[in-house]
Amino acid sequence: MTRYVSEFRDPAIARRLCAEIKFLVTAPWVIMEVCGGQTHAIVRSGIDQALPPQVRLVHGPGCPVCVTPIEVIDQAIAIARRPETILCSFGDMLRVPGSHQDLITARAQGGDLRIVYSPLEALQIARENPGQQVVFLAIGFETTAPGNAMAVSLAAREGLDNFSLLVCHVLVPPAMRALLGAPDNRVQGYLAAGHVCTVTGLADYEAISRDYRVPIVVTGLEPNDILEGLVMVLRQLEAGEHRVENQYQRSVRPAGNPLAWGMVEKVFAVRDQKWRGIGLLPASGLGLREEFAAFDAARKFEVAAITPEESPLCISGLVLQGIKRPDECPAFGAGCRPEHPLGATMVSSEGACAAYFHYQRL
Amino acid sequence: MDDGPDNKNPALTGGLACPLPFTRREQVLLAHGAGGRLSAELIGALILPRFANPALTRLHDQAILTLPPGRLAFSTDTYVVDPLIFPGGDIGELAINGTVNDVAMSGARPLFLSLGLVLEEGLPFATLERILDSMERAAREAGVQVVTGDTKVVPRGKCDKLFINTSGVGVVPEGLELDASRIRSGDVVIVSGTVGDHGLAVLTCRERLSFISQIRSDTAALYNLVAVMLAASSRIRVLRDPTRGGVATSLNEFAASSRLGIVVEEDSLPVAPAVRGACEALGLDPLTVANEGKLLAVVAREDAEPLLAAIKGHPLGREARIIGQVVDEHPGLVALRTGLGVKRLLEMPVAEQLPRIC
């Protein structure tokens, strides 16, 4: 596996790309990397420190754990605490603060909570525990949607009545539009999330680039991918151009993965969606289609009416929109730390606050 | 668990000379820990033949030991690994090597161990015997004697198959003081081999991550390597085996105790390709993953090369490398210099590592 990444981390190539950026840049630019995985790669490898001062990177909303509304965490906790349920989740979600506690505490208090690596694993747990209700916490962007759609599709085919999803799926392009349309927007160019485009292709991005006259480069997640993506965005910005370019050609095809997205469209329909810290964005999420309603844990367990409570000190919404840097938050590193977080951005492995906390306090 | 008045030290009646016949059973029963005949059978048939030595076979409530003069190094650790048996080792080997290593990091030669077993009712004897076999082998290879012990059986569900506690003692050579407070600016940090192997071996085995090629635990007793190192340099400041929390945690402890900074060169870290690949896939950092057969040494700069050569000459240190140095800047913190030549913070992990979503 390593040999597929070493080239994209080669320090000599990285230094050459940095030199190219320094040579290119004649004016100040603000560029947003959309994906939280990219944010972590940037801070971890020190790209933000190696760039010339005119290039400012702001961190985007592309952290699925961070934008999952607090009420979904509360619902998941309520489900996990029921005696007849097994709640399955990606590990990332366990330390995300809900209104009163997190999932890891719910587990310590007796909830049956299992970390899985794939929704198909949760499906297998359902097959093996016919007397228990197995619920998968189905969060994420377009990247995780095909797997979740596949799990529901298989469960329907097998007639499993003890498997369901607590769904919180979000879509990237509506969020990118919302940020560009905001009155205080500063973003002049995007590094779009390579893994998302692997599934969906480029069509939505062409429209955004055209409508907002903004360069978008679909970019991978390794340090040299990001540096190359920056070179491509900066070339467009310096030339006064705007179009979609694909830095991540080894993974992204213009049409995406029609098979995977077809599976998503069979099971899910687009709906308005609330994003933690950002608010309700029209047509920015996926919900189970009516014919798969039996697999909707929110209906099955009647947990929809929970009233959430956010910490009033947390500014993660501004961080997720690239308006504030994590270290501009008064609570950063003081009242808010990974061991007692106020917001999800401090605990997710893709959260910007976590990236700053873990790598930048030297 | 209190022995009843009538069966104080029941195994004494068996002893080594004439062990009670071991009634063949498939699984451990609660009675094997009740202090009665079955307890005596278990000790007489499974424990004594493997670990026999004069202090143990007295079977008193305590071992009476004669130690060489000097300061005592004393350590204890409890082993609760799941699965019990994993690629490259098992809980038994880990329980011997882990405590041997904790004692050895003081420079002391580990001499004696205690062994506490907590068995879950229903544990297959075949599993127990296999684990005791590897404990016997590990103790023999490490040159330590198990001199006292205890066995308890708890009802099914009250523990996870088998927990082991070992405590160990050794005597620190006169004049030797290995302590992080002795670290000085300009000192060099050496790691004895690849990092992250043990943690990934257990994780990939436990989670049945079949897409990852097999990674083997590095569990090993390190005293012989320590002895070679102590002979090669008198200016070793501190030794530590980076187990739970990995190299990042040990280095942060060094920085905190010495009130100095440490800079690690990312490009110089030895990580096996399979471990690097698995860490990539799971979103883990090999620097925060546990090792069970590696050590970190901080040594005065002038001794770094000769010490490195000595470590590389030992079978457990072939892939040793210099990975960093001690600096005056950022006291109490560890920095990683990335391929871009930029320094960023290297923290100890906050809590258990949780695999990421995508």
XYZ file of C-alpha atoms in Angstrom:
720
model
C 0.000 0.000 0.000
C 2.851 2.384 0.852
C 4.261 2.476 -2.612
C 1.062 4.100 -3.796
C 1.545 7.020 -1.432
C 5.309 7.540 -1.232
C 5.467 9.511 -4.488
C 2.788 11.851 -3.176
C 4.824 12.574 -0.066
C 8.280 12.799 -1.605
C 9.896 15.809 0.127
C 11.923 16.765 -2.980
C 8.752 17.039 -5.078
C 7.061 18.948 -2.245
C 9.881 21.491 -2.081
C 9.760 21.966 -5.858
C 5.992 22.594 -5.745
C 6.444 25.085 -2.890
C 9.059 26.950 -4.956
C 6.661 27.003 -7.889
C 3.925 28.528 -5.711
C 6.313 31.225 -4.459
C 7.252 32.013 -8.074
C 3.612 32.163 -9.222
C 2.067 34.346 -6.569
C 1.938 38.126 -7.061
C -1.142 38.996 -4.969
C -2.868 37.815 -1.782
C -5.320 34.935 -2.260
C -7.732 33.056 -0.008
C -8.226 29.415 -0.933
C -10.462 26.935 0.871
C -9.689 23.248 1.085
C -13.118 21.702 1.397
C -12.255 18.343 2.891
C -11.260 17.839 6.525
C -8.834 15.113 5.478
C -7.048 17.749 3.423
C -7.029 20.136 6.400
C -5.290 17.496 8.486
C -2.786 16.678 5.741
C -1.993 20.397 5.412
C -1.417 21.005 9.091
C 0.280 17.659 9.694
C 2.795 18.005 6.891
C 3.306 21.729 7.577
C 2.102 22.980 4.166
C 0.438 25.992 5.795
C 3.809 27.047 7.229
C 5.703 26.427 4.009
C 3.472 28.625 1.794
C 4.281 32.268 1.023
C 2.360 34.711 3.266
C 0.131 35.900 0.387
C -1.546 32.493 0.168
C -4.049 31.997 2.954
C -5.716 28.628 3.350
C -9.073 28.526 5.088
C -10.547 25.278 6.227
C -13.871 24.084 4.882
C -16.902 22.193 6.173
C -15.806 18.801 4.808
C -15.749 16.945 8.087
C -18.793 14.672 8.249
C -18.497 14.117 11.970
C -18.318 17.861 12.623
C -21.405 18.823 10.646
C -23.622 16.040 11.970
C -26.269 17.912 14.026
C -26.074 17.501 17.772
C -29.625 16.099 17.831
C -28.446 13.132 15.744
C -25.802 12.394 18.392
C -28.503 12.692 21.058
C -30.761 10.351 19.071
C -27.930 7.847 18.659
C -27.300 7.923 22.403
C -31.005 7.423 23.111
C -31.047 4.430 20.761
C -27.837 2.959 22.193
C -29.280 3.105 25.711
C -32.299 0.976 24.827
C -31.900 -2.615 26.019
C -32.917 -4.226 22.724
C -30.490 -2.317 20.487
C -26.937 -2.638 19.247
C -25.703 0.692 17.898
C -22.921 0.417 15.322
C -20.801 3.412 14.404
C -17.556 4.516 12.834
C -15.053 5.132 15.637
C -14.893 8.854 14.899
C -18.353 9.505 16.294
C -17.754 8.104 19.759
C -16.207 11.143 21.404
C -18.348 13.767 19.681
C -20.196 15.716 22.365
C -23.966 15.489 22.362
C -26.139 17.766 24.486
C -25.364 15.956 27.720
C -22.904 13.172 26.988
C -21.100 11.308 24.204
C -21.499 7.788 22.851
C -18.413 6.482 24.628
C -20.018 7.446 27.964
C -23.296 5.832 26.896
C -21.299 2.645 26.275
C -19.639 2.872 29.697
C -23.136 3.157 31.212
C -24.252 -0.088 29.592
C -25.274 0.760 26.025
C -24.270 -1.864 23.462
C -22.171 0.188 21.089
C -19.841 -1.350 18.541
C -17.210 0.242 16.348
C -17.386 -0.978 12.768
C -15.414 -0.152 9.661
C -18.261 -0.550 7.208
C -22.078 -0.629 7.227
C -21.834 -4.156 5.837
C -20.221 -5.178 9.108
C -23.226 -3.766 10.958
C -25.458 -5.746 8.598
C -23.554 -8.899 9.514
C -24.088 -8.156 13.222
C -27.834 -7.884 12.467
C -27.783 -11.273 10.739
C -25.995 -12.817 13.722
C -28.295 -11.232 16.358
C -31.853 -11.742 15.166
C -33.221 -10.967 18.643
C -31.588 -7.523 18.750
C -32.265 -4.351 16.780
C -29.063 -3.287 15.027
C -28.787 0.399 14.121
C -25.977 1.841 12.025
C -25.172 5.514 12.515
C -25.048 6.393 8.813
C -23.290 9.715 8.563
C -21.002 11.174 5.964
C -20.700 12.823 2.585
C -21.148 11.310 -0.856
C -18.207 8.998 -0.071
C -19.996 6.864 2.520
C -23.448 6.980 0.913
C -22.927 4.098 -1.563
C -21.927 1.672 1.204
C -24.934 2.650 3.287
C -27.228 2.321 0.273
C -25.780 -1.122 -0.390
C -26.405 -2.206 3.218
C -30.061 -1.125 3.061
C -30.507 -2.724 -0.333
C -29.117 -6.043 0.927
C -31.179 -5.883 4.125
C -34.323 -5.325 2.041
C -33.478 -8.214 -0.257
C -32.860 -10.528 2.720
C -35.991 -9.303 4.509
C -34.043 -8.361 7.653
C -36.376 -6.527 10.018
C -33.797 -5.895 12.751
C -31.499 -3.582 10.770
C -31.878 0.153 10.304
C -29.908 3.341 9.675
C -29.899 6.547 11.680
C -29.249 8.702 8.628
C -27.406 11.990 8.487
C -25.989 12.270 4.988
C -24.732 15.598 3.717
C -23.814 16.750 0.218
C -20.797 18.921 -0.543
C -21.839 21.119 -3.517
C -24.786 22.848 -1.751
C -22.447 23.792 1.113
C -19.861 25.178 -1.324
C -22.586 27.304 -2.916
C -23.850 28.517 0.458
C -20.353 29.650 1.465
C -19.777 31.529 -1.806
C -23.187 33.159 -1.551
C -22.666 34.411 2.020
C -22.211 38.207 2.321
C -18.932 37.864 4.236
C -17.425 35.293 1.887
C -13.672 35.606 1.375
C -13.040 32.370 -0.535
C -11.575 32.972 -4.002
C -10.720 29.428 -5.011
C -11.537 25.885 -3.926
C -9.603 22.700 -3.523
C -12.548 20.314 -3.906
C -12.617 16.962 -2.089
C -11.097 14.296 -4.320
C -12.775 11.307 -2.687
C -16.232 12.862 -2.956
C -15.726 13.530 -6.676
C -14.562 9.949 -7.174
C -18.173 8.988 -6.453
C -20.100 11.919 -7.946
C -17.964 13.204 -10.807
C -17.526 16.855 -11.741
C -20.853 18.105 -13.136
C -22.029 19.957 -9.991
C -18.657 21.628 -9.701
C -18.708 22.911 -13.283
C -21.947 24.707 -12.448
C -20.558 26.233 -9.228
C -17.413 27.435 -10.978
C -19.494 29.024 -13.722
C -22.130 30.589 -11.431
C -19.674 32.096 -8.959
C -16.708 32.599 -11.336
C -14.448 30.667 -8.978
C -11.604 28.264 -9.815
C -12.153 24.755 -8.460
C -9.450 22.099 -8.505
C -10.503 18.598 -7.522
C -7.606 17.548 -5.307
C -6.318 14.410 -3.612
C -5.458 14.047 0.053
C -1.697 13.551 0.103
C 0.595 16.522 0.783
C 1.921 16.685 -2.779
C -1.607 16.380 -4.186
C -2.567 19.434 -2.158
C 0.513 21.401 -3.234
C -0.149 20.543 -6.866
C -3.818 21.501 -6.439
C -2.704 24.858 -5.023
C -0.402 25.432 -8.000
C -3.364 24.781 -10.321
C -5.769 27.092 -8.431
C -3.168 29.853 -8.144
C -2.379 29.706 -11.867
C -6.071 30.305 -12.598
C -6.385 33.055 -9.987
C -3.272 34.870 -11.212
C -4.533 34.611 -14.813
C -8.054 35.774 -13.872
C -9.579 32.483 -15.020
C -12.131 30.132 -13.493
C -12.818 26.546 -14.411
C -12.865 23.052 -12.927
C -9.592 21.164 -13.139
C -8.870 17.652 -11.934
C -5.626 17.214 -10.032
C -6.748 13.807 -8.720
C -6.977 12.046 -12.069
C -5.663 8.799 -10.667
C -8.963 8.438 -8.822
C -11.567 10.870 -10.219
C -13.270 10.394 -13.572
C -15.405 13.246 -14.928
C -18.558 11.137 -14.695
C -17.658 9.777 -11.231
C -18.713 6.251 -10.392
C -22.188 5.854 -11.948
C -22.663 2.387 -10.493
C -22.075 3.613 -6.920
C -24.122 6.775 -7.355
C -26.923 4.796 -8.996
C -27.125 2.672 -5.853
C -27.336 5.842 -3.752
C -30.157 7.249 -5.877
C -32.076 3.990 -5.652
C -32.135 4.089 -1.839
C -31.833 7.775 -0.935
C -33.560 10.986 -2.040
C -32.224 14.520 -1.699
C -33.710 16.476 1.219
C -33.075 19.698 3.116
C -30.507 19.051 5.797
C -29.333 20.764 8.962
C -25.554 21.090 9.378
C -24.103 21.441 12.862
C -22.806 24.971 13.316
C -24.041 26.119 9.908
C -27.779 25.610 9.909
C -30.356 24.331 7.456
C -29.173 24.187 3.840
C -31.753 23.426 1.145
C -31.314 20.163 -0.784
C -28.042 19.451 1.014
C -28.693 16.007 2.446
C -29.944 12.517 1.717
C -32.840 10.716 3.379
C -34.134 7.191 2.870
C -36.749 6.933 0.134
C -40.308 6.127 1.214
C -40.022 2.513 0.053
C -37.088 2.005 2.451
C -38.781 3.766 5.399
C -38.739 0.521 7.367
C -34.954 0.900 7.599
C -35.141 4.413 9.062
C -34.112 4.222 12.717
C -35.427 7.727 13.462
C -38.956 6.520 12.628
C -38.524 3.066 14.118
C -37.466 4.342 17.539
C -39.390 7.624 17.612
C -36.382 9.621 18.730
C -36.992 12.617 16.455
C -38.350 14.936 19.153
C -35.155 15.375 21.193
C -34.291 19.033 21.978
C -30.562 19.619 21.687
C -28.338 22.008 23.622
C -25.147 23.377 22.057
C -22.345 24.928 24.066
C -22.755 28.726 23.739
C -18.943 29.109 23.772
C -18.274 26.955 20.685
C -17.595 28.798 17.418
C -17.255 25.661 15.294
C -19.872 26.983 12.857
C -17.597 29.908 11.982
C -14.614 27.549 11.756
C -16.509 25.213 9.431
C -17.327 28.141 7.153
C -13.711 29.329 7.059
C -14.657 32.606 8.794
C -12.584 31.981 11.926
C -9.402 29.979 12.450
C -9.577 27.471 15.313
C -6.897 29.325 17.275
C -8.988 32.495 17.092
C -11.550 30.876 19.404
C -11.265 32.026 23.052
C -12.048 28.505 24.244
C -9.392 26.827 22.020
C -6.989 24.798 24.151
C -8.479 26.231 27.343
C -12.132 25.345 27.925
C -12.150 23.190 24.792
C -9.654 20.363 24.445
C -9.930 16.899 22.869
C -10.444 15.307 26.288
C -13.367 17.681 27.064
C -14.518 19.144 23.739
C -17.217 21.773 23.330
C -17.729 21.012 19.641
C -17.219 18.174 17.211
C -14.421 19.981 15.344
C -12.168 19.381 18.376
C -12.544 15.589 18.367
C -13.049 14.440 14.806
C -9.993 13.136 12.981
C -11.005 15.538 10.216
C -11.942 18.501 12.402
C -9.973 21.709 11.911
C -9.805 22.476 15.654
C -8.356 19.010 16.297
C -5.758 19.550 13.559
C -4.645 22.848 15.119
C -4.671 21.401 18.612
C -2.672 18.308 17.742
C -0.083 19.784 15.435
C 0.226 23.535 15.835
C 0.858 24.412 19.460
C 4.661 24.527 19.291
C -10.446 -15.801 47.725
C -10.043 -17.225 51.234
C -8.979 -20.798 51.591
C -11.161 -22.783 53.980
C -9.611 -23.856 57.303
C -9.211 -27.450 56.202
C -7.394 -26.895 52.967
C -4.650 -24.417 53.727
C -2.078 -24.823 51.003
C -3.690 -27.950 49.660
C -1.104 -28.315 46.928
C 1.475 -29.016 49.619
C 0.000 -32.463 49.917
C 0.792 -33.006 46.268
C 4.109 -31.246 45.929
C 6.474 -31.760 43.082
C 7.745 -35.166 44.089
C 4.310 -36.701 43.864
C 1.941 -34.486 41.906
C -1.726 -35.188 42.238
C -3.121 -36.858 39.161
C -4.582 -34.137 36.905
C -8.160 -35.027 36.217
C -8.485 -34.382 32.512
C -11.079 -31.772 31.764
C -11.703 -29.647 28.701
C -12.474 -26.366 30.437
C -11.553 -24.456 33.548
C -14.206 -24.803 36.279
C -14.940 -22.420 39.136
C -13.610 -25.116 41.465
C -10.151 -24.767 39.922
C -9.873 -21.497 41.825
C -11.632 -22.540 45.015
C -8.535 -23.635 46.842
C -9.571 -27.283 46.988
C -8.392 -30.399 45.251
C -8.946 -29.055 41.752
C -6.900 -25.948 42.555
C -4.104 -28.143 43.769
C -4.318 -30.229 40.625
C -4.116 -27.174 38.419
C -1.060 -25.830 40.213
C 0.610 -29.209 40.516
C 0.006 -30.289 36.941
C 0.208 -27.057 34.952
C 2.212 -24.470 36.870
C 4.900 -26.290 38.835
C 6.284 -28.464 36.031
C 6.794 -25.427 33.869
C 8.248 -22.954 36.324
C 9.922 -25.233 38.887
C 12.548 -23.571 41.071
C 13.322 -23.877 44.798
C 11.492 -20.711 45.827
C 8.316 -21.655 43.957
C 8.114 -25.319 44.797
C 8.053 -24.611 48.534
C 4.483 -23.471 47.771
C 4.320 -21.199 50.775
C 2.360 -17.995 50.874
C 5.526 -16.145 49.963
C 8.788 -16.679 48.134
C 11.941 -16.068 50.157
C 14.693 -14.685 47.962
C 18.333 -13.797 48.379
C 19.220 -10.820 46.246
C 22.620 -9.484 45.279
C 23.467 -6.189 47.004
C 22.265 -2.984 45.433
C 19.119 -1.005 44.674
C 16.030 -2.957 43.740
C 14.051 -2.251 40.569
C 10.459 -3.387 41.082
C 7.627 -3.231 38.538
C 4.148 -4.609 37.967
C 1.839 -4.797 34.980
C -1.487 -6.436 34.159
C -2.219 -7.948 30.762
C -5.741 -7.988 29.357
C -5.121 -8.293 25.623
C -7.862 -9.450 23.258
C -7.348 -11.782 21.384
C -5.245 -13.915 23.739
C -3.247 -15.279 20.833
C -2.197 -12.992 17.976
C 0.333 -13.105 15.143
C 3.811 -13.108 16.646
C 2.855 -13.894 20.242
C 0.264 -14.371 22.942
C -0.762 -12.877 26.282
C 1.615 -15.170 28.185
C 4.711 -14.121 26.321
C 3.606 -10.507 26.643
C 3.130 -10.850 30.415
C 6.697 -12.134 30.879
C 8.428 -9.842 28.388
C 6.473 -6.738 29.368
C 7.444 -6.855 33.033
C 10.992 -8.019 32.250
C 11.336 -4.968 30.001
C 9.899 -2.546 32.553
C 12.518 -3.744 35.044
C 15.282 -3.777 32.420
C 14.702 -0.145 31.418
C 16.304 0.819 34.756
C 19.412 -1.071 33.662
C 18.627 -3.821 36.189
C 18.944 -7.465 35.297
C 15.436 -8.926 35.863
C 15.679 -11.852 38.326
C 12.308 -12.881 39.753
C 8.681 -12.597 38.751
C 5.353 -13.175 40.431
C 2.503 -14.517 38.340
C -1.185 -13.871 39.007
C -3.753 -15.579 36.794
C -7.427 -14.627 36.636
C -9.212 -17.302 34.597
C -12.753 -17.098 33.276
C -14.847 -20.145 33.957
C -14.978 -22.187 30.748
C -11.545 -21.200 29.417
C -10.310 -24.204 27.398
C -7.367 -25.927 29.045
C -5.748 -26.223 25.632
C -5.595 -22.419 25.445
C -4.301 -22.101 28.993
C -1.605 -24.688 28.412
C -0.454 -23.080 25.220
C -0.157 -19.742 26.977
C 1.662 -21.280 29.956
C 4.033 -22.973 27.505
C 4.948 -19.685 25.934
C 5.338 -18.083 29.371
C 7.736 -20.846 30.336
C 9.715 -20.326 27.144
C 9.748 -16.546 27.510
C 10.868 -16.744 31.153
C 13.627 -19.184 30.258
C 14.849 -16.997 27.394
C 14.757 -13.883 29.573
C 16.601 -15.668 32.387
C 13.957 -14.935 35.055
C 12.348 -17.244 37.586
C 8.661 -17.235 38.487
C 8.887 -17.560 42.267
C 5.370 -16.920 43.546
C 1.909 -16.865 42.117
C -1.818 -16.952 42.523
C -4.723 -18.333 40.523
C -8.328 -17.225 40.640
C -11.288 -18.392 38.588
C -14.217 -16.003 38.105
C -17.695 -16.905 36.814
C -18.256 -16.805 33.067
C -18.695 -13.253 31.847
C -16.871 -11.701 34.820
C -13.573 -11.420 32.946
C -12.530 -11.798 29.332
C -11.073 -15.347 29.162
C -7.774 -14.707 30.936
C -6.099 -11.802 32.700
C -2.487 -12.021 33.840
C -0.578 -9.903 36.317
C 3.172 -10.156 36.650
C 5.461 -8.254 38.973
C 9.202 -8.372 38.657
C 12.341 -7.428 40.514
C 15.939 -6.905 39.489
C 19.014 -5.277 40.922
C 20.348 -2.067 39.426
C 24.133 -2.072 38.830
C 25.979 0.154 41.258
C 26.387 3.740 40.119
C 23.930 3.399 37.256
C 21.210 6.029 37.175
C 18.960 6.091 34.113
C 16.472 8.924 34.447
C 14.820 11.389 32.085
C 15.948 14.247 34.342
C 19.528 13.509 33.205
C 18.734 14.382 29.566
C 20.793 17.344 28.261
C 20.387 19.619 25.270
C 22.267 18.169 22.299
C 21.604 14.544 23.324
C 20.487 12.105 20.644
C 17.389 9.857 20.555
C 17.734 6.291 19.248
C 14.975 3.753 18.594
C 15.988 0.081 18.521
C 13.820 -0.880 15.529
C 10.573 -0.489 13.601
C 7.665 1.083 15.475
C 3.985 0.187 15.677
C 4.228 -3.560 14.970
C 2.620 -4.904 18.147
C -0.369 -2.584 18.261
C -1.195 -3.149 14.601
C -0.750 -6.930 14.912
C -3.307 -7.067 17.722
C -5.691 -4.562 16.142
C -5.760 -6.144 12.698
C -6.184 -9.600 14.236
C -8.914 -8.496 16.683
C -10.884 -6.578 14.079
C -10.397 -9.303 11.458
C -9.063 -6.801 8.954
C -8.282 -9.383 6.340
C -7.332 -6.814 3.710
C -4.185 -6.041 5.646
C -1.271 -8.393 5.151
C -0.237 -10.121 8.316
C 1.682 -7.991 10.779
C 3.485 -9.765 13.616
C 3.880 -8.524 17.170
C 7.444 -7.599 18.092
C 7.151 -8.944 21.661
C 10.637 -9.685 23.017
C 12.635 -9.468 26.241
C 15.061 -6.589 25.980
C 17.453 -7.114 28.882
C 20.210 -8.683 26.792
C 20.084 -5.733 24.423
C 20.193 -3.351 27.403
C 23.276 -5.149 28.751
C 25.041 -4.743 25.404
C 24.117 -1.046 25.364
C 25.321 -0.411 28.914
C 28.637 -2.010 28.004
C 28.934 0.203 24.915
C 28.237 3.574 26.546
C 28.375 5.033 30.029
C 26.543 8.125 28.864
C 23.063 6.682 28.270
C 20.690 9.113 29.992
C 17.482 7.122 29.965
C 15.862 4.030 28.451
C 12.170 3.357 27.944
C 10.114 0.718 26.179
C 7.410 2.582 24.262
C 4.422 0.310 24.925
C 0.932 1.787 25.260
C 0.822 5.268 23.743
C 3.801 4.443 21.558
C 6.966 6.400 20.828
C 5.083 9.720 20.915
C 4.083 9.163 24.542
C 7.577 8.157 25.723
C 9.195 11.120 23.980
C 6.668 13.490 25.534
C 7.466 12.026 28.951
C 11.180 12.648 28.281
C 10.508 16.238 27.233
C 8.299 16.909 30.247
C 10.741 15.403 32.799
C 13.807 17.095 31.335
C 12.083 20.442 30.593
C 13.775 20.371 27.201
C 12.449 20.059 23.660
C 12.840 17.042 21.392
C 12.858 17.187 17.579
C 12.104 13.981 15.676
C 12.958 13.690 11.974
C 9.934 12.175 10.228
C 12.065 10.754 7.399
C 14.280 8.812 9.800
C 11.532 6.823 11.540
C 11.720 3.087 10.888
C 8.221 1.779 10.102
C 7.630 -1.583 8.406
C 5.808 -1.166 5.063
C 2.857 -3.331 6.151
C 2.471 -1.293 9.348
C 2.675 1.970 7.442
C 0.047 0.746 4.982
C -2.302 -0.455 7.734
C -1.907 2.830 9.614
C -2.755 4.712 6.412
C -5.877 2.645 5.909
C -7.049 2.980 9.510
C -6.054 6.591 10.082
C -3.572 5.729 12.844
C -0.152 7.196 13.535
C 2.556 4.517 14.010
C 4.178 6.823 16.562
C 1.221 6.419 18.905
C 0.834 2.652 18.469
C 2.140 0.204 21.094
C 5.427 -1.690 20.810
C 6.427 -4.675 22.963
C 9.986 -5.363 21.880
C 11.523 -1.977 21.172
C 13.286 0.597 23.300
C 14.085 4.272 23.106
C 17.447 5.505 24.335
C 18.614 9.060 24.917
C 22.394 9.261 24.848
C 25.073 11.932 24.866
C 25.880 13.003 21.314
C 29.522 11.820 21.442
C 28.382 8.262 22.240
C 25.512 8.121 19.733
C 27.321 6.430 16.849
C 29.168 3.784 18.905
C 25.944 3.024 20.811
C 23.969 2.751 17.564
C 26.574 0.331 16.209
C 26.320 -1.779 19.363
C 22.510 -1.898 19.131
C 22.622 -2.832 15.458
C 24.971 -5.692 16.340
C 22.247 -7.276 18.522
C 19.524 -9.393 16.860
C 16.776 -7.217 18.413
C 18.345 -3.971 17.197
C 19.215 -4.530 13.548
C 16.929 -1.742 12.361
C 17.910 0.753 15.038
C 18.139 4.379 13.977
C 18.867 7.803 15.317
C 15.481 9.510 15.099
C 15.980 12.863 16.746
C 17.738 15.139 19.157
C 17.204 17.131 22.306
C 17.037 20.930 21.943
C 16.611 24.002 24.154
C 13.645 25.262 22.134
C 10.008 24.453 22.995
C 10.779 23.008 26.456
C 8.471 20.182 27.466
C 7.236 19.618 23.900
C 8.124 17.233 21.095
C 8.261 18.445 17.488
C 8.252 16.394 14.310
C 10.214 17.822 11.395
C 8.232 16.894 8.271
C 9.506 16.256 4.761
C 8.907 19.943 3.992
C 11.438 20.840 6.663
C 8.670 22.339 8.819
C 8.270 21.519 12.502
C 4.898 20.576 13.924
C 3.783 19.340 17.324
C 3.987 15.632 18.133
C 1.595 14.946 20.994
C 0.887 11.957 23.102
C -2.454 10.436 22.089
C -5.426 11.765 24.016
C -7.380 8.561 24.490
C -7.850 5.198 22.824
C -7.344 5.465 19.092
C -10.583 5.231 17.201
C -10.570 4.271 13.539
C -11.829 7.061 11.358
C -14.814 7.215 9.056
C -13.229 7.727 5.634
